[in-house]
Amino acid sequence: MSIQNIGVIGAGQMGNGIAHVFAQAGFSVLMQDISEAFAAKGVATIDKNLQRGVDKGKMTADEKAAVLGRIRTTTKLEDLAPCDIVIEAATEKWEVKKQIFETLDKVCKPGAILASNTSSISITKLAAVTKRPEAFIGMHFMNPVPVMQLIEVIRGLATGDAAFDAVMGLSKQLGKTPIHCNDFPGFVSNRVLLPMINEAIYALYEGVATVESIDGIMKLGMNHPMGPLTLADFIGLDTCLFILNVLHEGLGDPKYRPCPLLIKYVDAGWLGKKSGRGFYDYG
Ligand code: CAA
């Protein structure tokens, strides 16, 4: 299967990162968002992130312009009709994703692969809203997408070998390392990561240590690039809570119960870096 034209749904943190890495690897990318302003903001972020490479002498200004030249934007899902694969990185809400995939299934050509970057919604369930579950797959990029090596490739119950092999190959063409797992709540990455973050929040809630101490102990003691509370702010506290609820409901085990302090922060609108306040103050 020859893949040239890439569609990306969503120009936010994950969507613009995905568009960035595909364009940088030479693919032609069409990035869709619901408003021109959101799409333009996504392109501006890609521009800024590419400029890091130019400033460090890893890329010339002409190469940067060529990468940006391979990215087009649209507000219409119908425009994704000619794409060979569409990767959805829209907001993490079932109803939103369901509607997107119902539409994509109708407009995309037969044989086109539909992929979701969901961090925890069931790939099998999303695939079932389309008439092409054999061509449906999870392609879970890590944030920041241009920097992180992993793509967690999730096979839904009905994902066929052709789509799986194509996505494994495509991920390698991006210079990334795809690692496969099956479709269970949280896949592997978030099933292991989120309980650690939740436990760090419980440690804070129970007065075991301060925010700085918890992060310092985990960062220096475990050689993690950032402490769990910094990482939670970076991921978004609403996203952390959403994933914990998926684990809790999907696996039915009280060990995944979200910490009440996390719920309180989300209720307060303290969502981490993106809202200016989380476990740290970014104001
Ligand atoms: N785009 C492009 N390049 C970026 C970037 C971005 N958004 N952010 C950082 N970089 C680059 C920098 O330019 C720098 O490049 P060089 O090595 O060429 O100099 C490099 O990345 C390191 O950046 P910094 O020096 O600014 O900062 P750092 O050393 O602290 O690294 C980090 C930043 C890569 C984010 C690092 O702190 C890290 O790895 N953190 C953990 C990230 C992580 O765990 N991600 C997974 C989150 S979970 C997830 O995504 C899944 C989910 O479903 C919730």
GROMACS .gro file of C-alpha atoms and ligand atoms in nm:
model
  337
    1MET     CA    1   0.000   0.000   0.000
    2SER     CA    2   0.156   0.332  -0.109
    3ILE     CA    3   0.086   0.616   0.132
    4GLN     CA    4   0.157   0.972   0.013
    5ASN     CA    5  -0.126   1.195   0.127
    6ILE     CA    6  -0.184   1.231   0.497
    7GLY     CA    7  -0.489   1.379   0.664
    8VAL     CA    8  -0.473   1.502   1.023
    9ILE     CA    9  -0.785   1.595   1.219
   10GLY     CA   10  -0.720   1.858   1.484
   11ALA     CA   11  -0.454   2.130   1.487
   12GLY     CA   12  -0.403   2.130   1.864
   13GLN     CA   13  -0.101   2.011   2.064
   14MET     CA   14  -0.106   1.657   1.922
   15GLY     CA   15  -0.251   1.730   1.577
   16ASN     CA   16   0.003   1.996   1.486
   17GLY     CA   17   0.285   1.775   1.612
   18ILE     CA   18   0.163   1.487   1.393
   19ALA     CA   19   0.132   1.717   1.087
   20HIS     CA   20   0.484   1.848   1.164
   21VAL     CA   21   0.654   1.506   1.167
   22PHE     CA   22   0.479   1.383   0.851
   23ALA     CA   23   0.564   1.701   0.658
   24GLN     CA   24   0.922   1.683   0.783
   25ALA     CA   25   0.944   1.326   0.653
   26GLY     CA   26   0.837   1.449   0.305
   27PHE     CA   27   0.466   1.366   0.308
   28SER     CA   28   0.195   1.598   0.186
   29VAL     CA   29  -0.033   1.686   0.479
   30LEU     CA   30  -0.384   1.828   0.501
   31MET     CA   31  -0.465   1.939   0.857
   32GLN     CA   32  -0.830   1.997   0.944
   33ASP     CA   33  -0.977   2.189   1.236
   34ILE     CA   34  -1.320   2.338   1.301
   35SER     CA   35  -1.209   2.700   1.249
   36GLU     CA   36  -0.950   2.872   1.035
   37ALA     CA   37  -0.816   3.042   1.348
   38PHE     CA   38  -0.745   2.703   1.517
   39ALA     CA   39  -0.578   2.573   1.200
   40ALA     CA   40  -0.365   2.889   1.170
   41LYS     CA   41  -0.260   2.858   1.536
   42GLY     CA   42  -0.151   2.499   1.468
   43VAL     CA   43   0.060   2.608   1.171
   44ALA     CA   44   0.214   2.889   1.380
   45THR     CA   45   0.315   2.630   1.644
   46ILE     CA   46   0.475   2.409   1.378
   47ASP     CA   47   0.661   2.715   1.245
   48LYS     CA   48   0.788   2.794   1.597
   49ASN     CA   49   0.896   2.433   1.663
   50LEU     CA   50   1.074   2.406   1.326
   51GLN     CA   51   1.251   2.734   1.404
   52ARG     CA   52   1.415   2.561   1.707
   53GLY     CA   53   1.590   2.334   1.456
   54VAL     CA   54   1.693   2.630   1.235
   55ASP     CA   55   1.830   2.820   1.535
   56LYS     CA   56   2.040   2.518   1.634
   57GLY     CA   57   2.173   2.474   1.280
   58LYS     CA   58   1.998   2.136   1.238
   59MET     CA   59   1.786   2.264   0.948
   60THR     CA   60   1.819   2.551   0.698
   61ALA     CA   61   1.555   2.824   0.656
   62ASP     CA   62   1.484   2.683   0.308
   63GLU     CA   63   1.426   2.333   0.448
   64LYS     CA   64   1.190   2.478   0.707
   65ALA     CA   65   0.998   2.663   0.432
   66ALA     CA   66   0.975   2.338   0.230
   67VAL     CA   67   0.830   2.151   0.533
   68LEU     CA   68   0.572   2.425   0.592
   69GLY     CA   69   0.494   2.422   0.217
   70ARG     CA   70   0.383   2.058   0.245
   71ILE     CA   71   0.115   2.146   0.502
   72ARG     CA   72  -0.226   2.272   0.389
   73THR     CA   73  -0.524   2.337   0.613
   74THR     CA   74  -0.900   2.311   0.582
   75THR     CA   75  -1.210   2.334   0.797
   76LYS     CA   76  -1.403   2.073   0.594
   77LEU     CA   77  -1.379   1.699   0.663
   78GLU     CA   78  -1.495   1.639   0.303
   79ASP     CA   79  -1.162   1.779   0.177
   80LEU     CA   80  -0.987   1.473   0.324
   81ALA     CA   81  -1.145   1.251   0.057
   82PRO     CA   82  -0.821   1.190  -0.141
   83CYS     CA   83  -0.606   1.104   0.165
   84ASP     CA   84  -0.446   0.759   0.190
   85ILE     CA   85  -0.461   0.771   0.571
   86VAL     CA   86  -0.635   1.007   0.812
   87ILE     CA   87  -0.509   1.037   1.168
   88GLU     CA   88  -0.759   1.184   1.409
   89ALA     CA   89  -0.628   1.394   1.698
   90ALA     CA   90  -0.944   1.584   1.789
   91THR     CA   91  -1.067   1.649   2.138
   92GLU     CA   92  -1.087   1.339   2.362
   93LYS     CA   93  -1.467   1.308   2.358
   94TRP     CA   94  -1.651   1.000   2.235
   95GLU     CA   95  -1.935   1.194   2.062
   96VAL     CA   96  -1.689   1.419   1.876
   97LYS     CA   97  -1.474   1.129   1.756
   98LYS     CA   98  -1.780   0.921   1.663
   99GLN     CA   99  -1.913   1.197   1.439
  100ILE     CA  100  -1.573   1.256   1.279
  101PHE     CA  101  -1.525   0.888   1.194
  102GLU     CA  102  -1.880   0.845   1.064
  103THR     CA  103  -1.814   1.134   0.824
  104LEU     CA  104  -1.462   1.023   0.729
  105ASP     CA  105  -1.588   0.672   0.656
  106LYS     CA  106  -1.837   0.818   0.409
  107VAL     CA  107  -1.601   1.064   0.236
  108CYS     CA  108  -1.268   0.878   0.231
  109LYS     CA  109  -1.184   0.655  -0.062
  110PRO     CA  110  -1.213   0.276  -0.026
  111GLY     CA  111  -0.896   0.131   0.121
  112ALA     CA  112  -0.794   0.451   0.301
  113ILE     CA  113  -0.681   0.383   0.657
  114LEU     CA  114  -0.853   0.559   0.946
  115ALA     CA  115  -0.638   0.600   1.256
  116SER     CA  116  -0.702   0.757   1.594
  117ASN     CA  117  -0.446   0.918   1.823
  118THR     CA  118  -0.682   0.866   2.118
  119SER     CA  119  -0.501   0.817   2.448
  120SER     CA  120  -0.766   0.585   2.590
  121ILE     CA  121  -1.091   0.553   2.395
  122SER     CA  122  -1.142   0.197   2.266
  123ILE     CA  123  -1.012   0.147   1.910
  124THR     CA  124  -1.252  -0.144   1.865
  125LYS     CA  125  -1.550   0.073   1.961
  126LEU     CA  126  -1.441   0.360   1.734
  127ALA     CA  127  -1.381   0.117   1.446
  128ALA     CA  128  -1.735  -0.014   1.488
  129VAL     CA  129  -1.888   0.323   1.390
  130THR     CA  130  -1.730   0.278   1.044
  131LYS     CA  131  -1.789   0.021   0.770
  132ARG     CA  132  -1.414  -0.043   0.747
  133PRO     CA  133  -1.307  -0.179   1.089
  134GLU     CA  134  -1.034  -0.384   0.915
  135ALA     CA  135  -0.873  -0.053   0.804
  136PHE     CA  136  -0.906   0.112   1.146
  137ILE     CA  137  -0.616   0.136   1.390
  138GLY     CA  138  -0.476   0.327   1.688
  139MET     CA  139  -0.169   0.541   1.628
  140HIS     CA  140  -0.085   0.692   1.965
  141PHE     CA  141   0.187   0.957   1.942
  142MET     CA  142   0.355   1.093   2.254
  143ASN     CA  143   0.386   1.461   2.343
  144PRO     CA  144   0.592   1.652   2.228
  145VAL     CA  145   0.544   1.463   1.903
  146PRO     CA  146   0.854   1.594   1.719
  147VAL     CA  147   1.077   1.482   2.007
  148MET     CA  148   0.933   1.155   2.133
  149GLN     CA  149   1.049   0.830   1.972
  150LEU     CA  150   0.747   0.607   2.038
  151ILE     CA  151   0.431   0.546   1.842
  152GLU     CA  152   0.206   0.304   2.032
  153VAL     CA  153   0.024   0.113   1.758
  154ILE     CA  154  -0.303  -0.035   1.882
  155ARG     CA  155  -0.483  -0.315   1.702
  156GLY     CA  156  -0.858  -0.316   1.745
  157LEU     CA  157  -1.037  -0.649   1.746
  158ALA     CA  158  -1.100  -0.628   1.371
  159THR     CA  159  -0.783  -0.446   1.253
  160GLY     CA  160  -0.649  -0.631   0.948
  161ASP     CA  161  -0.289  -0.721   0.869
  162ALA     CA  162  -0.275  -0.484   0.568
  163ALA     CA  163  -0.356  -0.173   0.776
  164PHE     CA  164  -0.133  -0.290   1.061
  165ASP     CA  165   0.168  -0.353   0.834
  166ALA     CA  166   0.114  -0.022   0.653
  167VAL     CA  167   0.104   0.176   0.980
  168MET     CA  168   0.410   0.000   1.123
  169GLY     CA  169   0.600   0.084   0.801
  170LEU     CA  170   0.474   0.442   0.791
  171SER     CA  171   0.578   0.500   1.153
  172LYS     CA  172   0.932   0.386   1.067
  173GLN     CA  173   0.936   0.625   0.768
  174LEU     CA  174   0.882   0.905   1.023
  175GLY     CA  175   1.200   0.792   1.200
  176LYS     CA  176   0.992   0.678   1.497
  177THR     CA  177   0.975   0.342   1.672
  178PRO     CA  178   0.630   0.180   1.651
  179ILE     CA  179   0.547  -0.069   1.926
  180HIS     CA  180   0.234  -0.276   1.904
  181CYS     CA  181  -0.020  -0.359   2.174
  182ASN     CA  182  -0.380  -0.478   2.190
  183ASP     CA  183  -0.691  -0.276   2.262
  184PHE     CA  184  -0.762  -0.264   2.636
  185PRO     CA  185  -0.835   0.047   2.848
  186GLY     CA  186  -0.535   0.283   2.854
  187PHE     CA  187  -0.342   0.050   2.617
  188VAL     CA  188   0.005   0.008   2.774
  189SER     CA  189   0.138   0.366   2.799
  190ASN     CA  190  -0.142   0.518   3.001
  191ARG     CA  191  -0.226   0.204   3.196
  192VAL     CA  192   0.122   0.224   3.346
  193LEU     CA  193   0.180   0.603   3.345
  194LEU     CA  194  -0.147   0.729   3.491
  195PRO     CA  195  -0.146   0.516   3.809
  196MET     CA  196   0.202   0.661   3.879
  197ILE     CA  197   0.076   1.018   3.831
  198ASN     CA  198  -0.236   0.943   4.041
  199GLU     CA  199  -0.020   0.802   4.320
  200ALA     CA  200   0.199   1.115   4.313
  201ILE     CA  201  -0.120   1.325   4.354
  202TYR     CA  202  -0.230   1.102   4.646
  203ALA     CA  203   0.113   1.156   4.805
  204LEU     CA  204   0.052   1.532   4.783
  205TYR     CA  205  -0.311   1.498   4.904
  206GLU     CA  206  -0.204   1.293   5.206
  207GLY     CA  207   0.075   1.537   5.297
  208VAL     CA  208   0.358   1.293   5.233
  209ALA     CA  209   0.562   1.566   5.064
  210THR     CA  210   0.540   1.896   4.877
  211VAL     CA  211   0.492   1.926   4.500
  212GLU     CA  212   0.862   2.010   4.456
  213SER     CA  213   0.977   1.720   4.676
  214ILE     CA  214   0.759   1.461   4.501
  215ASP     CA  215   0.885   1.576   4.161
  216GLY     CA  216   1.245   1.608   4.279
  217ILE     CA  217   1.248   1.257   4.428
  218MET     CA  218   1.102   1.098   4.117
  219LYS     CA  219   1.310   1.302   3.871
  220LEU     CA  220   1.648   1.259   4.037
  221GLY     CA  221   1.580   0.921   4.195
  222MET     CA  222   1.431   0.746   3.894
  223ASN     CA  223   1.608   0.942   3.622
  224HIS     CA  224   1.277   1.059   3.474
  225PRO     CA  225   1.303   1.368   3.248
  226MET     CA  226   1.033   1.543   3.452
  227GLY     CA  227   0.858   1.469   3.782
  228PRO     CA  228   0.506   1.317   3.775
  229LEU     CA  229   0.329   1.637   3.883
  230THR     CA  230   0.512   1.844   3.620
  231LEU     CA  231   0.424   1.576   3.366
  232ALA     CA  232   0.057   1.584   3.476
  233ASP     CA  233   0.052   1.963   3.422
  234PHE     CA  234   0.217   1.910   3.083
  235ILE     CA  235  -0.039   1.643   2.974
  236GLY     CA  236  -0.332   1.845   3.114
  237LEU     CA  237  -0.511   1.760   3.439
  238ASP     CA  238  -0.845   1.719   3.261
  239THR     CA  239  -0.684   1.464   3.027
  240CYS     CA  240  -0.527   1.281   3.324
  241LEU     CA  241  -0.868   1.264   3.496
  242PHE     CA  242  -1.037   1.148   3.176
  243ILE     CA  243  -0.786   0.864   3.130
  244LEU     CA  244  -0.811   0.757   3.494
  245ASN     CA  245  -1.190   0.742   3.462
  246VAL     CA  246  -1.153   0.525   3.150
  247LEU     CA  247  -0.921   0.290   3.342
  248HIS     CA  248  -1.146   0.288   3.650
  249GLU     CA  249  -1.467   0.222   3.456
  250GLY     CA  250  -1.313  -0.002   3.191
  251LEU     CA  251  -1.117  -0.229   3.423
  252GLY     CA  252  -1.347  -0.199   3.727
  253ASP     CA  253  -1.060  -0.202   3.974
  254PRO     CA  254  -1.060   0.055   4.263
  255LYS     CA  255  -0.683   0.089   4.228
  256TYR     CA  256  -0.753   0.329   3.937
  257ARG     CA  257  -0.979   0.559   4.147
  258PRO     CA  258  -0.883   0.919   4.060
  259CYS     CA  259  -0.745   1.113   4.356
  260PRO     CA  260  -1.005   1.361   4.495
  261LEU     CA  261  -0.742   1.637   4.473
  262LEU     CA  262  -0.715   1.583   4.096
  263ILE     CA  263  -1.095   1.609   4.064
  264LYS     CA  264  -1.094   1.929   4.270
  265TYR     CA  265  -0.823   2.090   4.054
  266VAL     CA  266  -1.013   2.006   3.735
  267ASP     CA  267  -1.337   2.143   3.889
  268ALA     CA  268  -1.150   2.466   3.965
  269GLY     CA  269  -1.032   2.495   3.605
  270TRP     CA  270  -0.672   2.431   3.713
  271LEU     CA  271  -0.583   2.218   3.413
  272GLY     CA  272  -0.204   2.251   3.415
  273LYS     CA  273   0.022   2.439   3.179
  274LYS     CA  274  -0.248   2.515   2.922
  275SER     CA  275  -0.468   2.702   3.172
  276GLY     CA  276  -0.177   2.875   3.347
  277ARG     CA  277  -0.229   2.687   3.676
  278GLY     CA  278  -0.202   2.327   3.786
  279PHE     CA  279   0.034   2.183   4.046
  280TYR     CA  280   0.258   2.473   3.944
  281ASP     CA  281   0.174   2.834   3.861
  282TYR     CA  282   0.261   2.929   3.501
  283GLY     CA  283   0.120   3.284   3.527
  284CAA     N1  284   0.880   2.055   1.924
  284CAA     C1  285   1.002   2.036   1.873
  284CAA     N2  286   1.112   2.019   1.950
  284CAA     C2  287   1.095   2.029   2.083
  284CAA     C3  288   0.970   2.050   2.142
  284CAA     C4  289   0.858   2.063   2.056
  284CAA     N3  290   0.735   2.082   2.104
  284CAA     N4  291   0.987   2.052   2.278
  284CAA     C5  292   1.117   2.032   2.302
  284CAA     N5  293   1.183   2.019   2.183
  284CAA     C6  294   1.325   1.987   2.164
  284CAA     C7  295   1.417   2.098   2.204
  284CAA     O1  296   1.436   2.188   2.099
  284CAA     C8  297   1.544   2.022   2.238
  284CAA     O2  298   1.610   1.985   2.116
  284CAA     P1  299   1.769   1.954   2.111
  284CAA     O3  300   1.789   1.825   2.186
  284CAA     O4  301   1.794   1.940   1.965
  284CAA     O5  302   1.836   2.069   2.174
  284CAA     C9  303   1.493   1.893   2.300
  284CAA     O6  304   1.357   1.878   2.251
  284CAA    C10  305   1.491   1.898   2.450
  284CAA     O7  306   1.415   2.011   2.489
  284CAA     P2  307   1.459   2.113   2.605
  284CAA     O8  308   1.608   2.119   2.613
  284CAA     O9  309   1.382   2.239   2.587
  284CAA    O10  310   1.399   2.056   2.738
  284CAA     P3  311   1.416   1.915   2.807
  284CAA    O11  312   1.551   1.858   2.793
  284CAA    O12  313   1.360   1.939   2.943
  284CAA    O13  314   1.316   1.821   2.726
  284CAA    C11  315   1.107   1.719   2.704
  284CAA    C12  316   1.182   1.851   2.714
  284CAA    C13  317   1.146   1.647   2.577
  284CAA    C14  318   0.958   1.755   2.699
  284CAA    C15  319   1.143   1.631   2.828
  284CAA    O14  320   1.121   1.702   2.945
  284CAA    C16  321   1.066   1.502   2.833
  284CAA    O15  322   1.099   1.404   2.769
  284CAA     N6  323   0.958   1.498   2.917
  284CAA    C17  324   0.871   1.383   2.930
  284CAA    C18  325   0.779   1.377   2.813
  284CAA    C19  326   0.680   1.266   2.825
  284CAA    O16  327   0.677   1.187   2.917
  284CAA     N7  328   0.590   1.261   2.726
  284CAA    C20  329   0.484   1.165   2.725
  284CAA    C21  330   0.362   1.233   2.783
  284CAA     S1  331   0.230   1.121   2.789
  284CAA    C22  332   0.165   1.124   2.635
  284CAA    O17  333   0.200   1.201   2.550
  284CAA    C23  334   0.060   1.024   2.610
  284CAA    C24  335  -0.072   1.046   2.665
  284CAA    O18  336  -0.164   0.986   2.611
  284CAA    C25  337  -0.104   1.127   2.784
   0.00000   0.00000   0.00000
